[in-house]
Amino acid sequence: MSGRVAIVTGAASGIGRAAVERMVAHGSFVVAVDRTVDGFAWAAESEHAASIHIVVGDVTSDDTNATAVAEALEQFGRLDAVVLNAGVSMGGNLLDLPMDDFDRAIEVNVRAVALGIRAVVPTLRAGGGGRIVVTA
């Protein structure tokens, strides 16, 4: 991945953060996307901070996905990959689960993946190809 540029969603913590840290440690540049800037203190403290560009937004928004692609191109000049990792979990008895919680999980875990793919594919194609990784 040396010299490659990727977008990682859900990048402030967990698998997303680990993906960002691993990529930049191997010479990649990453646009890290998450809903709040609060979880990104680690990025500013990273020895690879210059290789990480943060985008704050909700991946269920077309605008956030478009901004991530635009920032990859503006900050790093290209886009080679995307890791669509943002997700929300829920649990409990389906009969008691508030449908708003269910709808939010579907919106983030399924619809946002489709929005992310739609946002990156034209740029990946224009660059000759790339990789799309989805965590589930």
XYZ file of N, CA and C in Angstrom:
408
model
N 0.817 -1.206 0.000
C 0.000 0.000 0.000
C 0.857 1.264 0.000
N 2.144 1.147 -0.051
C 2.997 2.333 -0.011
C 2.637 3.313 -1.127
N 2.383 4.552 -0.748
C 2.037 5.589 -1.707
C 0.590 5.589 -2.150
N -0.184 4.625 -1.718
C -1.595 4.528 -2.093
C -2.441 5.429 -1.197
N -3.634 5.747 -1.682
C -4.566 6.601 -0.941
C -5.867 5.841 -0.739
N -6.334 5.837 0.504
C -7.569 5.128 0.831
C -8.485 6.008 1.666
N -9.757 5.717 1.593
C -10.757 6.273 2.495
C -11.138 5.151 3.445
N -11.224 5.464 4.741
C -11.677 4.488 5.735
C -12.810 5.132 6.525
N -13.982 4.491 6.521
C -15.098 4.990 7.318
C -15.133 4.273 8.663
N -15.745 4.928 9.630
C -15.734 4.364 10.978
C -14.323 4.333 11.516
N -13.553 5.364 11.171
C -12.107 5.352 11.384
C -11.646 5.848 12.755
N -12.540 6.331 13.583
C -12.110 6.889 14.865
C -11.761 5.829 15.893
N -12.278 4.619 15.715
C -12.035 3.595 16.730
C -12.143 2.196 16.115
N -11.810 1.215 16.920
C -11.990 -0.183 16.550
C -11.273 -0.603 15.283
N -11.974 -1.365 14.454
C -11.399 -1.895 13.219
C -10.978 -0.764 12.286
N -11.780 0.289 12.206
C -11.445 1.417 11.340
C -10.134 2.072 11.742
N -9.984 2.338 13.023
C -8.732 2.928 13.511
C -7.555 2.003 13.229
N -7.726 0.719 13.491
C -6.651 -0.241 13.238
C -6.269 -0.254 11.759
N -7.271 -0.168 10.882
C -6.989 -0.147 9.443
C -6.191 1.101 9.071
N -6.607 2.245 9.601
C -5.874 3.484 9.317
C -4.436 3.385 9.816
N -4.269 2.966 11.046
C -2.922 2.869 11.624
C -2.038 1.930 10.814
N -2.581 0.817 10.410
C -1.804 -0.156 9.637
C -1.424 0.413 8.271
N -2.392 1.050 7.609
C -2.126 1.604 6.279
C -1.051 2.681 6.323
N -1.185 3.627 7.231
C -0.201 4.720 7.256
C 1.168 4.232 7.714
N 1.206 3.197 8.546
C 2.485 2.622 8.962
C 3.217 1.987 7.780
N 2.450 1.593 6.754
C 3.032 0.982 5.559
C 3.113 1.954 4.389
N 3.016 3.258 4.687
C 3.253 4.265 3.657
C 2.049 4.774 2.892
N 0.860 4.409 3.314
C -0.350 4.898 2.645
C -0.765 6.251 3.214
N -1.648 6.896 2.496
C -2.309 8.114 2.941
C -3.787 7.768 3.099
N -4.415 8.298 4.154
C -5.785 7.895 4.451
C -6.658 9.103 4.752
N -7.835 9.102 4.146
C -8.904 10.010 4.537
C -9.738 9.219 5.532
N -9.712 9.652 6.787
C -10.378 8.953 7.880
C -11.714 9.634 8.159
N -12.790 8.883 8.062
C -14.142 9.435 8.186
C -14.832 8.875 9.423
N -15.445 9.766 10.199
C -16.277 9.355 11.319
C -17.221 10.496 11.668
N -18.200 10.212 12.532
C -19.246 11.201 12.834
C -18.789 12.366 13.676
N -17.816 12.179 14.541
C -17.348 13.279 15.392
C -15.831 13.327 15.378
N -15.305 14.488 15.623
C -13.856 14.662 15.666
C -13.280 14.161 16.992
N -14.124 14.005 18.002
C -13.662 13.639 19.347
C -12.818 12.375 19.382
N -13.154 11.390 18.592
C -12.439 10.123 18.624
C -11.110 10.121 17.901
N -10.728 11.243 17.304
C -9.522 11.275 16.480
C -8.288 11.861 17.181
N -8.302 11.993 18.496
C -7.126 12.523 19.197
C -5.892 11.688 18.882
N -6.066 10.393 18.747
C -4.948 9.496 18.451
C -4.284 9.846 17.119
N -5.060 10.315 16.149
C -4.508 10.612 14.823
C -3.541 11.780 14.880
N -3.890 12.801 15.648
C -3.014 13.969 15.773
C -1.710 13.612 16.480
N -1.768 12.606 17.338
C -0.588 12.182 18.089
C 0.249 11.137 17.356
N -0.256 10.646 16.251
C 0.428 9.602 15.500
C 1.691 10.143 14.849
N 2.718 9.305 14.772
C 3.930 9.700 14.055
C 3.652 9.865 12.561
N 2.510 9.371 12.108
C 2.110 9.462 10.703
C 0.967 10.454 10.501
N 0.834 11.416 11.402
C -0.295 12.360 11.368
C -0.423 13.063 10.018
N 0.679 13.353 9.368
C 0.626 14.047 8.073
C 0.014 13.173 6.977
N -0.061 11.886 7.224
C -0.629 10.954 6.239
C -2.115 10.703 6.457
N -2.685 11.346 7.492
C -4.096 11.142 7.830
C -4.835 12.460 7.686
N -5.894 12.440 6.902
C -6.760 13.613 6.760
C -8.146 13.221 7.265
N -8.671 13.986 8.191
C -9.932 13.647 8.845
C -11.103 14.359 8.174
N -12.159 13.612 7.935
C -13.436 14.147 7.469
C -14.480 13.764 8.503
N -15.153 14.760 9.042
C -16.205 14.520 10.018
C -17.549 14.569 9.300
N -18.322 13.505 9.428
C -19.635 13.464 8.808
C -20.276 12.113 8.975
N -21.528 12.041 8.596
C -22.332 10.838 8.700
C -22.306 10.117 7.356
N -21.876 8.867 7.349
C -21.744 8.113 6.097
C -23.077 7.821 5.426
N -24.175 8.094 6.101
C -25.479 7.925 5.470
C -25.838 9.136 4.612
N -24.928 10.094 4.538
C -25.137 11.305 3.745
C -24.320 11.241 2.451
N -24.985 11.523 1.339
C -24.263 11.620 0.065
C -23.145 12.656 0.164
N -23.409 13.761 0.853
C -22.422 14.830 0.967
C -21.153 14.370 1.671
N -21.291 13.602 2.737
C -20.109 13.104 3.450
C -19.280 12.204 2.551
N -19.923 11.318 1.823
C -19.200 10.428 0.917
C -18.514 11.212 -0.196
N -19.210 12.182 -0.773
C -18.612 13.011 -1.826
C -17.449 13.829 -1.274
N -17.597 14.334 -0.069
C -16.516 15.111 0.552
C -15.282 14.248 0.764
N -15.470 13.021 1.209
C -14.329 12.124 1.425
C -13.554 11.900 0.134
N -14.265 11.673 -0.959
C -13.609 11.481 -2.258
C -12.895 12.767 -2.677
N -13.571 13.899 -2.556
C -12.964 15.181 -2.944
C -11.722 15.483 -2.112
N -11.768 15.181 -0.830
C -10.617 15.424 0.044
C -9.455 14.494 -0.291
N -9.739 13.257 -0.655
C -8.662 12.347 -1.076
C -7.933 12.934 -2.274
N -8.694 13.421 -3.231
C -8.091 13.991 -4.439
C -7.361 15.295 -4.136
N -7.968 16.142 -3.323
C -7.348 17.434 -3.013
C -6.108 17.291 -2.140
N -6.197 16.465 -1.120
C -5.091 16.335 -0.166
C -3.957 15.444 -0.667
N -4.318 14.370 -1.386
C -3.324 13.366 -1.739
C -3.224 13.073 -3.235
N -4.111 13.673 -4.046
C -3.979 13.595 -5.493
C -4.507 12.350 -6.180
N -5.097 11.448 -5.420
C -5.591 10.217 -6.035
C -6.467 9.466 -5.049
N -7.060 8.377 -5.521
C -7.806 7.465 -4.655
C -7.622 6.066 -5.201
N -7.177 5.162 -4.324
C -6.898 3.792 -4.735
C -7.779 2.751 -4.060
N -8.351 3.112 -2.913
C -9.114 2.109 -2.166
C -10.070 2.781 -1.198
N -11.054 1.995 -0.767
C -11.967 2.434 0.283
C -12.248 1.247 1.192
N -12.273 1.521 2.484
C -12.671 0.531 3.478
C -13.955 1.059 4.106
N -15.069 0.462 3.727
C -16.377 0.875 4.229
C -16.647 0.087 5.499
N -16.274 0.697 6.606
C -16.240 0.005 7.882
C -17.221 0.563 8.903
N -17.770 1.738 8.676
C -18.681 2.331 9.661
C -19.842 1.389 9.915
N -20.235 1.295 11.158
C -21.355 0.433 11.484
C -21.881 0.713 12.875
N -23.105 0.326 13.093
C -23.704 0.412 14.417
C -24.227 -0.971 14.773
N -24.197 -1.276 16.056
C -24.716 -2.568 16.488
C -25.949 -2.338 17.348
N -26.715 -3.354 17.439
C -27.889 -3.306 18.303
C -28.153 -4.722 18.766
N -28.888 -4.831 19.795
C -29.219 -6.148 20.300
C -30.524 -6.101 21.058
N -30.961 -7.247 21.458
C -32.191 -7.316 22.225
C -33.273 -8.052 21.479
N -34.389 -8.073 22.071
C -35.547 -8.756 21.540
C -36.159 -7.923 20.424
N -36.267 -8.489 19.243
C -36.837 -7.780 18.101
C -38.234 -7.248 18.403
N -38.981 -7.958 19.212
C -40.344 -7.530 19.531
C -40.375 -6.253 20.360
N -39.283 -5.984 21.085
C -39.212 -4.791 21.934
C -38.314 -3.700 21.360
N -37.590 -4.019 20.314
C -36.615 -3.085 19.748
C -37.316 -1.888 19.110
N -36.934 -0.675 19.478
C -37.516 0.493 18.806
C -37.161 0.459 17.316
N -38.135 0.631 16.474
C -37.894 0.572 15.031
C -36.955 1.683 14.566
N -36.893 2.791 15.279
C -35.925 3.837 14.929
C -34.498 3.298 15.053
N -34.241 2.478 16.066
C -32.915 1.864 16.220
C -32.643 0.891 15.073
N -33.640 0.089 14.739
C -33.508 -0.852 13.633
C -33.238 -0.099 12.327
N -34.018 0.949 12.060
C -33.856 1.731 10.835
C -32.473 2.367 10.758
N -31.961 2.867 11.880
C -30.626 3.479 11.889
C -29.562 2.434 11.569
N -29.694 1.244 12.111
C -28.729 0.178 11.827
C -28.743 -0.188 10.352
N -29.904 -0.303 9.758
C -29.995 -0.605 8.322
C -29.408 0.543 7.509
N -29.696 1.766 7.927
C -29.193 2.932 7.196
C -27.661 2.986 7.198
N -27.060 2.742 8.356
C -25.599 2.813 8.470
C -24.935 1.558 7.914
N -25.444 0.398 8.265
C -24.776 -0.855 7.939
C -25.007 -1.338 6.519
N -26.076 -0.888 5.884
C -26.384 -1.358 4.531
C -26.409 -0.192 3.535
N -27.284 0.769 3.769
C -27.443 1.865 2.805
C -26.152 2.670 2.643
N -25.461 2.936 3.741
C -24.228 3.720 3.662
C -23.158 3.018 2.836
N -23.157 1.698 2.830
C -22.213 0.953 1.989
C -22.504 1.238 0.522
N -23.778 1.198 0.150
C -24.149 1.499 -1.233
C -23.773 2.931 -1.598
N -24.016 3.867 -0.686
C -23.650 5.268 -0.953
C -22.140 5.414 -1.104
N -21.381 4.717 -0.258
C -19.925 4.781 -0.348
C -19.407 4.239 -1.663
N -19.951 3.114 -2.090
C -19.539 2.524 -3.364
C -19.866 3.471 -4.510
N -21.076 4.006 -4.505
C -21.472 4.947 -5.561
C -20.562 6.170 -5.602
N -20.098 6.608 -4.437
C -19.248 7.797 -4.381
C -17.844 7.539 -4.915
N -17.288 6.354 -4.662
C -15.888 6.106 -5.013
C -15.669 5.502 -6.389
N -16.627 4.743 -6.896
C -16.402 4.000 -8.142
C -16.002 4.897 -9.316
N -16.650 6.026 -9.563
C -16.206 6.841 -10.702
C -14.736 7.259 -10.600
N -14.292 7.619 -9.406
C -12.898 8.037 -9.220
C -11.956 6.849 -9.340
N -12.337 5.710 -8.781
C -11.494 4.515 -8.923
C -11.371 4.120 -10.391
N -12.482 4.143 -11.118
C -12.434 3.812 -12.550
C -11.555 4.788 -13.311
N -11.688 6.060 -13.020
C -10.888 7.074 -13.715
C -9.397 6.893 -13.443
N -9.072 6.335 -12.278
C -7.678 6.088 -11.925
C -7.163 4.729 -12.377
N -7.985 3.974 -13.091
C -7.546 2.679 -13.597
C -7.920 1.496 -12.728
N -8.695 1.724 -11.668
C -9.139 0.634 -10.812
C -8.825 0.901 -9.368
N -9.123 -0.043 -8.526
C -8.882 0.116 -7.100
C -9.514 -1.016 -6.327
N -9.590 -0.835 -5.024
C -10.125 -1.867 -4.155
C -11.235 -1.302 -3.279
N -12.270 -2.102 -3.067
C -13.358 -1.777 -2.165
C -13.455 -2.909 -1.152
N -13.342 -2.547 0.120
C -13.434 -3.523 1.198
C -14.617 -3.124 2.075
N -15.467 -4.084 2.400
C -16.618 -3.820 3.253
C -16.545 -4.753 4.454
N -16.618 -4.187 5.662
C -16.706 -5.027 6.841
C -18.173 -5.199 7.200
N -18.487 -6.358 7.744
C -19.875 -6.647 8.096
C -19.917 -7.351 9.433
